PDB file of C-alpha atoms in Angstrom:
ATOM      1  CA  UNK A 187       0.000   0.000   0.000  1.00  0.00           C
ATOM      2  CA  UNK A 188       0.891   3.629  -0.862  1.00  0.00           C
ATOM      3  CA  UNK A 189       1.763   5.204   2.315  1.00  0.00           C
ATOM      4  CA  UNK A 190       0.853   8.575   0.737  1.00  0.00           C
ATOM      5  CA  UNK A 191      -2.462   7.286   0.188  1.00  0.00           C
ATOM      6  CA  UNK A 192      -2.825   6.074   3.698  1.00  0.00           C
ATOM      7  CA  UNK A 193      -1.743   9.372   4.844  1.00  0.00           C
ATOM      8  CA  UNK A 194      -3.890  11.732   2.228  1.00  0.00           C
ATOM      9  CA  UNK A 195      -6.706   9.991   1.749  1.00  0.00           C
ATOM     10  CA  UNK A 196      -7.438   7.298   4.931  1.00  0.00           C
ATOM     11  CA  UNK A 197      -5.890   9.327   7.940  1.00  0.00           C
ATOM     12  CA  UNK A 198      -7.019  12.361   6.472  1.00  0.00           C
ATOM     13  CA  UNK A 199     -10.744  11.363   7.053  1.00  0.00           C
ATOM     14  CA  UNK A 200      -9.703  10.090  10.726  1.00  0.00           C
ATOM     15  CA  UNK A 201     -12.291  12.847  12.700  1.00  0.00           C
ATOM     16  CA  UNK A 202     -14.739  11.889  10.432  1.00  0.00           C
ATOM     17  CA  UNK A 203     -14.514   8.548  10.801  1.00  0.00           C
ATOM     18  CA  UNK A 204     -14.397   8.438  14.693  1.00  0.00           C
ATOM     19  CA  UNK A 205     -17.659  10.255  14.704  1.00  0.00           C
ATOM     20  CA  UNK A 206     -19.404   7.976  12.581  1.00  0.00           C
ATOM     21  CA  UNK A 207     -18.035   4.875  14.322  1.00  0.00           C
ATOM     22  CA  UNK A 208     -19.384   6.869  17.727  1.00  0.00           C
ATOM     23  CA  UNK A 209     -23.010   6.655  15.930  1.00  0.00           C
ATOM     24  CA  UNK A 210     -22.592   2.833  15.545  1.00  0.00           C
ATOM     25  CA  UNK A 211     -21.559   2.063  18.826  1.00  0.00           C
ATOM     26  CA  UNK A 212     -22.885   4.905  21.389  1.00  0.00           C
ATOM     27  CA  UNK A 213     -19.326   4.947  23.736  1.00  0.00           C
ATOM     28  CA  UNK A 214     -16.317   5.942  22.972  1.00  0.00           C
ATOM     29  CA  UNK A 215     -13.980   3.307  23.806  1.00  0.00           C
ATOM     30  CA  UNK A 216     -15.962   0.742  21.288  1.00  0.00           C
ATOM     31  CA  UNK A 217     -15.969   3.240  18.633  1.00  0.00           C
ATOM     32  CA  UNK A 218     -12.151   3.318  18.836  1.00  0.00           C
ATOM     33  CA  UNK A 219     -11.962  -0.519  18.489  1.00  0.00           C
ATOM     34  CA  UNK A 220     -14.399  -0.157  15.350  1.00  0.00           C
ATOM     35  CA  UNK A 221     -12.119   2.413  13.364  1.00  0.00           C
ATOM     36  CA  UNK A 222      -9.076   0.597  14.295  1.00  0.00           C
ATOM     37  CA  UNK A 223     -10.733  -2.632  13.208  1.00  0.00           C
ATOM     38  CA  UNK A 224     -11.821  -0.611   9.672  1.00  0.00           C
ATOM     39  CA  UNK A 225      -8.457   0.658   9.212  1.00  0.00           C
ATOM     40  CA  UNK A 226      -6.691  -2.591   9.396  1.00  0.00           C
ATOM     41  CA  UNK A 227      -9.724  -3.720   6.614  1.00  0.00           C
ATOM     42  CA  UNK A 228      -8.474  -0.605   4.898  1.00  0.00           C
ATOM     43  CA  UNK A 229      -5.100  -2.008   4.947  1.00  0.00           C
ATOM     44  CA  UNK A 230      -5.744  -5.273   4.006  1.00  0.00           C
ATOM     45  CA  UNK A 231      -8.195  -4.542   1.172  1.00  0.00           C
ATOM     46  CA  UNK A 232      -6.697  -1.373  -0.561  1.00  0.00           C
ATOM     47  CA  UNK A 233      -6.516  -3.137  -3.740  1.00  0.00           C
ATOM     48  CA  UNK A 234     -10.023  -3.577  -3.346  1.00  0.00           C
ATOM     49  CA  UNK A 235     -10.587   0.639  -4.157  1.00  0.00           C
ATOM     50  CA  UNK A 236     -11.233   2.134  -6.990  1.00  0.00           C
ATOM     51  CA  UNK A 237      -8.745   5.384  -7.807  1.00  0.00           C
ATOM     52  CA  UNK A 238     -11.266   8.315  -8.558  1.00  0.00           C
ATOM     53  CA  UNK A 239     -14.087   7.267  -6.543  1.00  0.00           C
ATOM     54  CA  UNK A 240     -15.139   8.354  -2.967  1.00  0.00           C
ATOM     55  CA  UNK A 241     -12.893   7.131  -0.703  1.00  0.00           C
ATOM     56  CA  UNK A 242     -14.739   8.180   2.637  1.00  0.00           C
ATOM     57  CA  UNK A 243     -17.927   6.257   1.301  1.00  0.00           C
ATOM     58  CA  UNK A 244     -15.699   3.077   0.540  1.00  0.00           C
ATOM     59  CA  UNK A 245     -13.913   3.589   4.458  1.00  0.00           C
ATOM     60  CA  UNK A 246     -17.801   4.092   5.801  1.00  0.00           C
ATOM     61  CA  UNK A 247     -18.872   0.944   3.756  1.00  0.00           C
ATOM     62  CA  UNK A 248     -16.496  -0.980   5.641  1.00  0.00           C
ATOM     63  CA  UNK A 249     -17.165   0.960   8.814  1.00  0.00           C
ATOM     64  CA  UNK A 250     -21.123   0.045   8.645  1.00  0.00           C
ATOM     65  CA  UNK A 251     -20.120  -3.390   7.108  1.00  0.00           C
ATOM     66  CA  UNK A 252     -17.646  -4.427  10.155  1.00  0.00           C
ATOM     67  CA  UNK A 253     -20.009  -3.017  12.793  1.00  0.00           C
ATOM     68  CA  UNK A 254     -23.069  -4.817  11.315  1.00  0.00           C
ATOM     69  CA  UNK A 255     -20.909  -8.348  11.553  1.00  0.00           C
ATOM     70  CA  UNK A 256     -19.534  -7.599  15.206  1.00  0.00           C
ATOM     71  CA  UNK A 257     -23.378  -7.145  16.137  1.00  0.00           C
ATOM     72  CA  UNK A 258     -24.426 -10.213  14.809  1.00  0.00           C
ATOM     73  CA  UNK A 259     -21.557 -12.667  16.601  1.00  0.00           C
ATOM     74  CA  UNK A 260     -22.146 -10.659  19.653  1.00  0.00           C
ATOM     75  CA  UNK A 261     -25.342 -11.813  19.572  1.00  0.00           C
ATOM     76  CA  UNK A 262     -24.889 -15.065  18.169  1.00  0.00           C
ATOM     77  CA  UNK A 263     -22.456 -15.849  20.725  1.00  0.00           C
ATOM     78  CA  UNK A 264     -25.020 -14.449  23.471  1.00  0.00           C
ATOM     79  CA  UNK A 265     -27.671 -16.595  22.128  1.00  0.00           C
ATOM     80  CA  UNK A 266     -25.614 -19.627  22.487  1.00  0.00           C
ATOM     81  CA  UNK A 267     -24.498 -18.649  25.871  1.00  0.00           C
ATOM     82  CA  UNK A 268     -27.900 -18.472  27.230  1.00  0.00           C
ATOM     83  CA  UNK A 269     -28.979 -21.481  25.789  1.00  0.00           C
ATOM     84  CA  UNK A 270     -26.159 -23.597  27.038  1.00  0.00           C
ATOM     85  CA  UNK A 271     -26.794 -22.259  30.783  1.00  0.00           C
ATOM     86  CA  UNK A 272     -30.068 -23.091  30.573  1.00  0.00           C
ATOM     87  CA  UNK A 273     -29.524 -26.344  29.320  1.00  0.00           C
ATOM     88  CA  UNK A 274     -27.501 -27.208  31.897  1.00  0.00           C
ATOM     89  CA  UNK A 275     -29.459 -25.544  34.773  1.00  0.00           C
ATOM     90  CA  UNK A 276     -32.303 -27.996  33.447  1.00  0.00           C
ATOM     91  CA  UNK A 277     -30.127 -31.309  33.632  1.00  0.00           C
ATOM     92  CA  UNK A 278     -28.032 -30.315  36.998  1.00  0.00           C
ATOM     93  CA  UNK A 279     -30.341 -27.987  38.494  1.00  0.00           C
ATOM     94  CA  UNK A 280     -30.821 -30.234  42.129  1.00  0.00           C
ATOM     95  CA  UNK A 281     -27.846 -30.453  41.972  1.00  0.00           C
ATOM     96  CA  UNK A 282     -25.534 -28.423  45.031  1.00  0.00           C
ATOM     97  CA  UNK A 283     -21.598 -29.176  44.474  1.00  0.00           C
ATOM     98  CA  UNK A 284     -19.594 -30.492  41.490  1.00  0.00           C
ATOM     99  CA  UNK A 285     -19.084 -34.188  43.279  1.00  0.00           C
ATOM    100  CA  UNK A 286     -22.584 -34.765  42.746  1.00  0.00           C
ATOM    101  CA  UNK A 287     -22.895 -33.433  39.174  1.00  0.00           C
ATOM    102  CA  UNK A 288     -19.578 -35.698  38.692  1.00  0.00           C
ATOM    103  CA  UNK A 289     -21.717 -39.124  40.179  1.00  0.00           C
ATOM    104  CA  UNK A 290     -24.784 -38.398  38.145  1.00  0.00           C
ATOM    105  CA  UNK A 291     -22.631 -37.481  34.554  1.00  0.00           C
ATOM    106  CA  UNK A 292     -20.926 -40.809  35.788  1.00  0.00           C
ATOM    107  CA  UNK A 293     -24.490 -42.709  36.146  1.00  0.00           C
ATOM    108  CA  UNK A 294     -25.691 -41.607  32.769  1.00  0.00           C
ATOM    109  CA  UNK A 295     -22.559 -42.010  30.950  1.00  0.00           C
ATOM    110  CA  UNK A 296     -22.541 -45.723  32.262  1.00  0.00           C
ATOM    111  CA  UNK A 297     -26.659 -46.309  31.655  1.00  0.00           C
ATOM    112  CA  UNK A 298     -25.715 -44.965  27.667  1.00  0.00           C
ATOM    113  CA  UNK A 299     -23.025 -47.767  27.441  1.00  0.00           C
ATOM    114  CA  UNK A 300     -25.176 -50.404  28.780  1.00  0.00           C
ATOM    115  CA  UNK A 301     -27.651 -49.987  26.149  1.00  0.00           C
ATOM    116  CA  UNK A 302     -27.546 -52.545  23.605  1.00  0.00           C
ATOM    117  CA  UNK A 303     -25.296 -51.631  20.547  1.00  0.00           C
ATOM    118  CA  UNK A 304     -27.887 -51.407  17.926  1.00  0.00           C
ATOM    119  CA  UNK A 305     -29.730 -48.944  20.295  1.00  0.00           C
ATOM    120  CA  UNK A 306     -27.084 -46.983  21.416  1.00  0.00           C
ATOM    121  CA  UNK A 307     -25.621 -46.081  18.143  1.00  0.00           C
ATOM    122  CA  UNK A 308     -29.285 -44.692  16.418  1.00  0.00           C
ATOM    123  CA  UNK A 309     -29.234 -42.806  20.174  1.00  0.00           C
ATOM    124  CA  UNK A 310     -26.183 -41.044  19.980  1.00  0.00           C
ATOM    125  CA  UNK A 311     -26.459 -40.285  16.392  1.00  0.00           C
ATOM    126  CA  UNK A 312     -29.848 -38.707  17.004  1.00  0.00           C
ATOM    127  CA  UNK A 313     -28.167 -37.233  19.890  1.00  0.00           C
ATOM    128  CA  UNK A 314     -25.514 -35.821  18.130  1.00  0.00           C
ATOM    129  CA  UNK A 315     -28.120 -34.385  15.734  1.00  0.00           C
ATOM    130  CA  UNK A 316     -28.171 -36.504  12.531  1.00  0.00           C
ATOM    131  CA  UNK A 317     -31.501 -36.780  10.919  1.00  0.00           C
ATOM    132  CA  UNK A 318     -33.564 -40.058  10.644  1.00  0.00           C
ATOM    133  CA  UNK A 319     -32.641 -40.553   7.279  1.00  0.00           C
ATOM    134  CA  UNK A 320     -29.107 -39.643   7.485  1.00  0.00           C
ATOM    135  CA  UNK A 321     -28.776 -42.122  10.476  1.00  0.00           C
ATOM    136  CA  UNK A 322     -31.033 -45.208   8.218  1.00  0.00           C
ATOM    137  CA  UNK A 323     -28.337 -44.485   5.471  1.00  0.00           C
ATOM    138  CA  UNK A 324     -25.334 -44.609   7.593  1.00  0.00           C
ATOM    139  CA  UNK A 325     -26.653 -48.116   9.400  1.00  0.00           C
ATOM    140  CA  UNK A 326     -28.002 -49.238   6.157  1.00  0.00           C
ATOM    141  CA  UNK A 327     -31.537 -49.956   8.290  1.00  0.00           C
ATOM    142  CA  UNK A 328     -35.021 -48.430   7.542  1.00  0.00           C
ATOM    143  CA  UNK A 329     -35.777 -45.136   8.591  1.00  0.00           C
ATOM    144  CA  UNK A 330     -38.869 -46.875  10.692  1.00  0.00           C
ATOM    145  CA  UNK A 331     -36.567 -48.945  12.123  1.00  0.00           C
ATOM    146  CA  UNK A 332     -34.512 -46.041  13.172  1.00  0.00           C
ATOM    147  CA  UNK A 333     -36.857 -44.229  14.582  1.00  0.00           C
ATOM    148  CA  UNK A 334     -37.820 -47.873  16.547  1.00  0.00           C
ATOM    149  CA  UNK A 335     -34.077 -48.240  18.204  1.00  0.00           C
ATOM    150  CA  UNK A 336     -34.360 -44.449  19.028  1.00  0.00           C
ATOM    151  CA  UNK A 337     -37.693 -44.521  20.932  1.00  0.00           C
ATOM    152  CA  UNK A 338     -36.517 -47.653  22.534  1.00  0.00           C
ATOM    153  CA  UNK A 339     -33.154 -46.434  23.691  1.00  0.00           C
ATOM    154  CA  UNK A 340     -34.997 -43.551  25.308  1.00  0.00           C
ATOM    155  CA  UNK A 341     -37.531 -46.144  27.164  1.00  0.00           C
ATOM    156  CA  UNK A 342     -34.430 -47.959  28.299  1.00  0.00           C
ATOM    157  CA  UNK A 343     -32.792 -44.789  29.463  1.00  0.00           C
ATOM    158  CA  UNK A 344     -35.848 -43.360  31.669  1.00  0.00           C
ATOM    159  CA  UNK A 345     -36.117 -46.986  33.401  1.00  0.00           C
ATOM    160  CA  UNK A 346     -32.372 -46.827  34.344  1.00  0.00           C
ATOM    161  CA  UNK A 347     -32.466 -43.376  35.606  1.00  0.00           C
ATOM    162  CA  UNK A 348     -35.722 -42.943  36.974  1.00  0.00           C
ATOM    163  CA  UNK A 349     -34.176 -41.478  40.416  1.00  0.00           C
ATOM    164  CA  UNK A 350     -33.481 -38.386  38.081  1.00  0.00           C
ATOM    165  CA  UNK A 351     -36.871 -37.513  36.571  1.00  0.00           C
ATOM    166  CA  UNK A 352     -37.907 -34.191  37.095  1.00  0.00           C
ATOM    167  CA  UNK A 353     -40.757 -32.226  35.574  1.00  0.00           C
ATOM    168  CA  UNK A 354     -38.242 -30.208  33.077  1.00  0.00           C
TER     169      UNK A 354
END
């Protein structure tokens, strides 16, 4: 990169820029990681610009474009957050110190490998989060018959741990 177009045409547009990236986020110290995060964009895509066009609109673009993407993991990441705590405040929620949590993980771990193998595997599988029809294919077995093993396992599962049924 030019380090004359850096400095004319990038830097030059700096105030600018820090007020716009203040819009996005609302605080100061986020807006500074957002135009630091567009400049090194700037950097690594200044091929990318076309000579003779407006090169405040093309820093902006990425500004808006960057910001737009943080939001979404943010929230993403949130999302999944919140839904592994709750999942495990369901399973473990009678549960008072990490000994216990260890002895019931332990229980259900050893009722899974008990199950018979043709169960177990459609289980797990279906578990994992394979579909019906991608677990039939992968056993070579009918989709019914699938869906059979699956139901079973489960039946087999709630009669070897029914000291931990709760109304989840």
């Amino acid at each position: 990169m030019n380090n004359d177009f850096f400095k004319k045409e990038v830097l030059a547009h700096s105030a600018a820029l820090m007020q716009y990236a203040t819009k996005f986020t609302g605080n100061d110290e986020d807006a500074q990681d957002l135009f630091q995060s567009t400049l090194l964009k700037v950097v690594r895509n200044h091929t990318k610009f076309v000579k003779g066009t407006n090169v405040l609109g093309w820093i902006y673009t990425i500004m808006r474009n960057t910001f737009i993407n943080e939001c979404r993991k943010s929230t993403l990441a949130q999302k999944y957050r919140s839904y592994q705590q709750s999942q495990e405040s369901k399973v473990l929620t009678f549960v008072s110190n990490h000994g216990e949590r260890a002895f019931i993980k332990g229980e259900i771990q050893e009722a899974l490998q008990s199950l018979p193998e043709k169960y177990y595997q459609a289980f797990l599988m279906h578990f994992e989060g394979y579909k019906y029809h991608e677990i039939a294919a992968h056993l070579d077995i009918p989709e019914g018959t699938v869906k059979t093993r699956i139901h079973t396992a489960r039946k087999i599962l709630q009669q070897k741990l029914n000291e931990y049924q709760w109304n989840i």
